[in-house]
Amino acid sequence: IDRFAMILKLKRTPGIYLAGFMGCGKSTIGARLADELGWSFADLDTDIVTSQGRSINDIFDGGGEPVFREIETAALRARIRVIQTGRPFVVALGGGAFAQPANRALVQDNGISIWLDCPIDRIRARLQSATDRPLMRDTARFDALYQWRRYAYALAEYHIEIASDDPEESVRAILDLPLF
């Protein structure tokens, strides 16, 4: 990866987008990274819930995944419009956002993408009591989705291994990227 091209890209559209499977720590790590950088933080799922006035579960139950993905892309476009004005943001993407080619293109044209790669066993342990994850309802589908999405996440510009449950370790690993 050309360090100078990445830095220029960030100057043009100061967005850092965290991609990765549900439960990998995008929101926690993203908020802490934004604090370290003095940037704003946004969670795309929170943007969706706020704009729709209902939970992600309700959106999935009401219209299925295709309707949710349309809403998600619209929320991503809205967030990027703010970033394009020069306001720097760290954005935690939803677990499936980066797996959608249109969303991936938007992200890659408007900032830097970082894959937070968390082992599935750690994710399962983190989410075992979660009731607000519609895609966790079926274990076999969950495992298949995890494997399938890894191909998309691998297209991110940077890759960070989530080696522990300490988010500060991940933030330090991101700040050690040649980008900063």
mmCIF file of C-alpha atoms in Angstrom:
data_model
loop_
_atom_site.group_PDB
_atom_site.id
_atom_site.type_symbol
_atom_site.label_atom_id
_atom_site.label_comp_id
_atom_site.label_asym_id
_atom_site.label_seq_id
_atom_site.Cartn_x
_atom_site.Cartn_y
_atom_site.Cartn_z
ATOM 1 C CA ILE A 1 0.000 0.000 0.000
ATOM 2 C CA ASP A 2 1.402 3.381 -1.006
ATOM 3 C CA ARG A 3 1.629 5.360 2.229
ATOM 4 C CA PHE A 4 1.581 8.744 0.502
ATOM 5 C CA ALA A 5 -1.455 7.898 -1.611
ATOM 6 C CA MET A 6 -3.297 6.850 1.554
ATOM 7 C CA ILE A 7 -2.363 10.065 3.365
ATOM 8 C CA LEU A 8 -3.516 12.163 0.388
ATOM 9 C CA LYS A 9 -6.758 10.177 0.265
ATOM 10 C CA LEU A 10 -7.373 10.943 3.948
ATOM 11 C CA LYS A 11 -6.685 14.642 3.403
ATOM 12 C CA ARG A 12 -9.265 14.697 0.590
ATOM 13 C CA THR A 13 -11.930 12.764 2.505
ATOM 14 C CA PRO A 14 -10.934 12.270 6.149
ATOM 15 C CA GLY A 15 -12.805 9.042 6.835
ATOM 16 C CA ILE A 16 -11.517 5.902 8.510
ATOM 17 C CA TYR A 17 -13.982 3.026 8.157
ATOM 18 C CA LEU A 18 -13.771 -0.005 10.416
ATOM 19 C CA ALA A 19 -15.030 -3.193 8.802
ATOM 20 C CA GLY A 20 -15.393 -6.589 10.376
ATOM 21 C CA PHE A 21 -17.829 -9.178 11.616
ATOM 22 C CA MET A 22 -20.390 -8.406 14.308
ATOM 23 C CA GLY A 23 -18.835 -8.459 17.757
ATOM 24 C CA CYS A 24 -15.289 -7.772 16.563
ATOM 25 C CA GLY A 25 -15.177 -4.446 18.409
ATOM 26 C CA LYS A 26 -15.776 -1.886 15.661
ATOM 27 C CA SER A 27 -17.814 0.480 17.854
ATOM 28 C CA THR A 28 -15.639 0.229 20.953
ATOM 29 C CA ILE A 29 -12.352 0.473 19.061
ATOM 30 C CA GLY A 30 -13.739 3.142 16.732
ATOM 31 C CA ALA A 31 -14.838 5.440 19.560
ATOM 32 C CA ARG A 32 -11.450 5.115 21.267
ATOM 33 C CA LEU A 33 -9.557 5.642 18.009
ATOM 34 C CA ALA A 34 -11.597 8.781 17.287
ATOM 35 C CA ASP A 35 -10.757 10.090 20.773
ATOM 36 C CA GLU A 36 -7.042 9.448 20.187
ATOM 37 C CA LEU A 37 -7.139 11.245 16.825
ATOM 38 C CA GLY A 38 -9.383 14.090 18.010
ATOM 39 C CA TRP A 39 -11.907 13.085 15.316
ATOM 40 C CA SER A 40 -15.641 12.509 15.514
ATOM 41 C CA PHE A 41 -17.051 8.987 15.765
ATOM 42 C CA ALA A 42 -20.101 7.499 14.069
ATOM 43 C CA ASP A 43 -21.623 4.046 14.289
ATOM 44 C CA LEU A 44 -23.484 3.303 11.050
ATOM 45 C CA ASP A 45 -25.979 1.016 12.831
ATOM 46 C CA THR A 46 -26.788 3.857 15.265
ATOM 47 C CA ASP A 47 -27.251 6.216 12.298
ATOM 48 C CA ILE A 48 -29.743 3.700 10.843
ATOM 49 C CA VAL A 49 -31.707 3.247 14.088
ATOM 50 C CA THR A 50 -31.858 7.038 14.562
ATOM 51 C CA SER A 51 -32.984 7.763 10.989
ATOM 52 C CA GLN A 52 -35.555 4.936 10.920
ATOM 53 C CA GLY A 53 -36.888 5.302 14.463
ATOM 54 C CA ARG A 54 -36.805 1.533 14.945
ATOM 55 C CA SER A 55 -34.332 -1.197 15.806
ATOM 56 C CA ILE A 56 -32.288 -3.150 13.291
ATOM 57 C CA ASN A 57 -34.183 -6.279 14.395
ATOM 58 C CA ASP A 58 -37.467 -4.517 13.531
ATOM 59 C CA ILE A 59 -36.111 -3.453 10.132
ATOM 60 C CA PHE A 60 -34.987 -7.043 9.385
ATOM 61 C CA ASP A 61 -38.283 -8.494 10.600
ATOM 62 C CA GLY A 62 -40.329 -5.932 8.653
ATOM 63 C CA GLY A 63 -38.598 -5.985 5.289
ATOM 64 C CA GLY A 64 -35.840 -8.550 5.423
ATOM 65 C CA GLU A 65 -32.190 -8.106 4.685
ATOM 66 C CA PRO A 66 -32.671 -6.462 1.224
ATOM 67 C CA VAL A 67 -34.656 -3.569 2.743
ATOM 68 C CA PHE A 68 -32.091 -3.211 5.525
ATOM 69 C CA ARG A 69 -29.220 -3.095 3.000
ATOM 70 C CA GLU A 70 -30.939 -0.267 1.059
ATOM 71 C CA ILE A 71 -31.354 1.719 4.277
ATOM 72 C CA GLU A 72 -27.739 0.961 5.217
ATOM 73 C CA THR A 73 -26.392 2.269 1.897
ATOM 74 C CA ALA A 74 -28.446 5.455 2.261
ATOM 75 C CA ALA A 75 -27.074 5.948 5.798
ATOM 76 C CA LEU A 76 -23.514 5.397 4.554
ATOM 77 C CA ARG A 77 -24.027 7.942 1.742
ATOM 78 C CA ALA A 78 -25.353 10.479 4.270
ATOM 79 C CA ARG A 79 -22.367 9.942 6.580
ATOM 80 C CA ILE A 80 -19.925 10.244 3.669
ATOM 81 C CA ARG A 81 -21.515 13.549 2.600
ATOM 82 C CA VAL A 82 -20.522 14.956 6.010
ATOM 83 C CA ILE A 83 -16.974 13.561 5.681
ATOM 84 C CA GLN A 84 -16.685 15.080 2.182
ATOM 85 C CA THR A 85 -17.119 18.531 3.758
ATOM 86 C CA GLY A 86 -13.776 17.946 5.491
ATOM 87 C CA ARG A 87 -15.068 16.847 8.880
ATOM 88 C CA PRO A 88 -12.909 13.875 9.999
ATOM 89 C CA PHE A 89 -14.776 10.769 11.179
ATOM 90 C CA VAL A 90 -13.992 7.277 12.327
ATOM 91 C CA VAL A 91 -16.971 5.193 11.191
ATOM 92 C CA ALA A 92 -17.878 1.764 12.568
ATOM 93 C CA LEU A 93 -19.597 -0.020 9.698
ATOM 94 C CA GLY A 94 -22.249 -2.655 10.287
ATOM 95 C CA GLY A 95 -20.970 -6.223 9.982
ATOM 96 C CA GLY A 96 -22.384 -6.684 6.480
ATOM 97 C CA ALA A 97 -21.877 -3.186 5.094
ATOM 98 C CA PHE A 98 -18.391 -3.739 3.653
ATOM 99 C CA ALA A 99 -19.505 -7.052 2.115
ATOM 100 C CA GLN A 100 -21.840 -5.117 -0.216
ATOM 101 C CA PRO A 101 -19.892 -4.074 -3.354
ATOM 102 C CA ALA A 102 -21.617 -0.673 -3.649
ATOM 103 C CA ASN A 103 -20.833 0.178 -0.026
ATOM 104 C CA ARG A 104 -17.258 -1.033 -0.380
ATOM 105 C CA ALA A 105 -16.788 1.246 -3.415
ATOM 106 C CA LEU A 106 -18.217 4.217 -1.492
ATOM 107 C CA VAL A 107 -15.849 3.580 1.408
ATOM 108 C CA GLN A 108 -12.807 3.056 -0.787
ATOM 109 C CA ASP A 109 -13.530 6.273 -2.707
ATOM 110 C CA ASN A 110 -13.986 8.321 0.469
ATOM 111 C CA GLY A 111 -11.324 7.347 2.973
ATOM 112 C CA ILE A 112 -9.409 4.411 4.367
ATOM 113 C CA SER A 113 -10.803 0.987 5.262
ATOM 114 C CA ILE A 114 -9.460 -1.161 8.097
ATOM 115 C CA TRP A 115 -10.511 -4.769 8.710
ATOM 116 C CA LEU A 116 -10.739 -5.716 12.375
ATOM 117 C CA ASP A 117 -10.153 -9.456 12.106
ATOM 118 C CA CYS A 118 -11.478 -11.237 15.176
ATOM 119 C CA PRO A 119 -11.497 -15.040 15.576
ATOM 120 C CA ILE A 120 -14.982 -16.585 15.484
ATOM 121 C CA ASP A 121 -14.590 -18.189 18.935
ATOM 122 C CA ARG A 122 -13.931 -14.779 20.501
ATOM 123 C CA ILE A 123 -16.941 -13.329 18.644
ATOM 124 C CA ARG A 124 -19.203 -16.149 19.843
ATOM 125 C CA ALA A 125 -18.074 -15.591 23.437
ATOM 126 C CA ARG A 126 -18.743 -11.853 23.165
ATOM 127 C CA LEU A 127 -22.199 -12.306 21.631
ATOM 128 C CA GLN A 128 -23.488 -15.381 23.475
ATOM 129 C CA SER A 129 -26.092 -13.376 25.412
ATOM 130 C CA ALA A 130 -26.971 -10.886 22.629
ATOM 131 C CA THR A 131 -30.620 -10.825 21.621
ATOM 132 C CA ASP A 132 -30.356 -7.933 19.152
ATOM 133 C CA ARG A 133 -28.404 -9.736 16.410
ATOM 134 C CA PRO A 134 -30.821 -11.061 13.777
ATOM 135 C CA LEU A 135 -28.110 -12.971 11.901
ATOM 136 C CA MET A 136 -27.056 -14.906 15.046
ATOM 137 C CA ARG A 137 -30.337 -16.792 15.270
ATOM 138 C CA ASP A 138 -29.037 -19.702 13.166
ATOM 139 C CA THR A 139 -25.592 -21.049 14.209
ATOM 140 C CA ALA A 140 -24.784 -22.769 10.906
ATOM 141 C CA ARG A 141 -25.754 -19.671 8.932
ATOM 142 C CA PHE A 142 -23.737 -17.512 11.358
ATOM 143 C CA ASP A 143 -20.596 -19.624 10.762
ATOM 144 C CA ALA A 144 -21.086 -19.641 6.978
ATOM 145 C CA LEU A 145 -21.655 -15.883 6.961
ATOM 146 C CA TYR A 146 -18.477 -15.332 8.972
ATOM 147 C CA GLN A 147 -16.440 -17.340 6.450
ATOM 148 C CA TRP A 148 -18.086 -15.723 3.414
ATOM 149 C CA ARG A 149 -17.655 -12.156 4.670
ATOM 150 C CA ARG A 150 -13.946 -12.678 5.355
ATOM 151 C CA TYR A 151 -13.395 -12.560 1.572
ATOM 152 C CA ALA A 152 -14.948 -9.102 1.443
ATOM 153 C CA TYR A 153 -13.195 -7.845 4.574
ATOM 154 C CA ALA A 154 -9.863 -8.944 3.094
ATOM 155 C CA LEU A 155 -10.374 -6.228 0.438
ATOM 156 C CA ALA A 156 -9.904 -3.523 3.092
ATOM 157 C CA GLU A 157 -6.771 -1.439 2.741
ATOM 158 C CA TYR A 158 -5.449 -2.408 6.167
ATOM 159 C CA HIS A 159 -5.816 -5.515 8.337
ATOM 160 C CA ILE A 160 -5.657 -5.577 12.146
ATOM 161 C CA GLU A 161 -5.713 -8.868 14.063
ATOM 162 C CA ILE A 162 -7.866 -8.689 17.183
ATOM 163 C CA ALA A 163 -5.623 -10.671 19.515
ATOM 164 C CA SER A 164 -7.266 -9.812 22.837
ATOM 165 C CA ASP A 165 -10.330 -8.280 24.433
ATOM 166 C CA ASP A 166 -8.386 -5.105 25.274
ATOM 167 C CA PRO A 167 -9.532 -2.465 22.777
ATOM 168 C CA GLU A 168 -6.504 -0.308 23.568
ATOM 169 C CA GLU A 169 -4.252 -2.946 21.946
ATOM 170 C CA SER A 170 -6.239 -2.655 18.721
ATOM 171 C CA VAL A 171 -6.220 1.142 18.833
ATOM 172 C CA ARG A 172 -2.419 1.092 19.265
ATOM 173 C CA ALA A 173 -2.102 -1.350 16.331
ATOM 174 C CA ILE A 174 -4.133 1.015 14.143
ATOM 175 C CA LEU A 175 -2.098 4.038 15.237
ATOM 176 C CA ASP A 176 1.064 2.082 14.349
ATOM 177 C CA LEU A 177 -0.085 1.770 10.726
ATOM 178 C CA PRO A 178 2.134 3.704 8.267
ATOM 179 C CA LEU A 179 -0.877 5.972 7.745
ATOM 180 C CA PHE A 180 -0.158 7.977 10.907
#
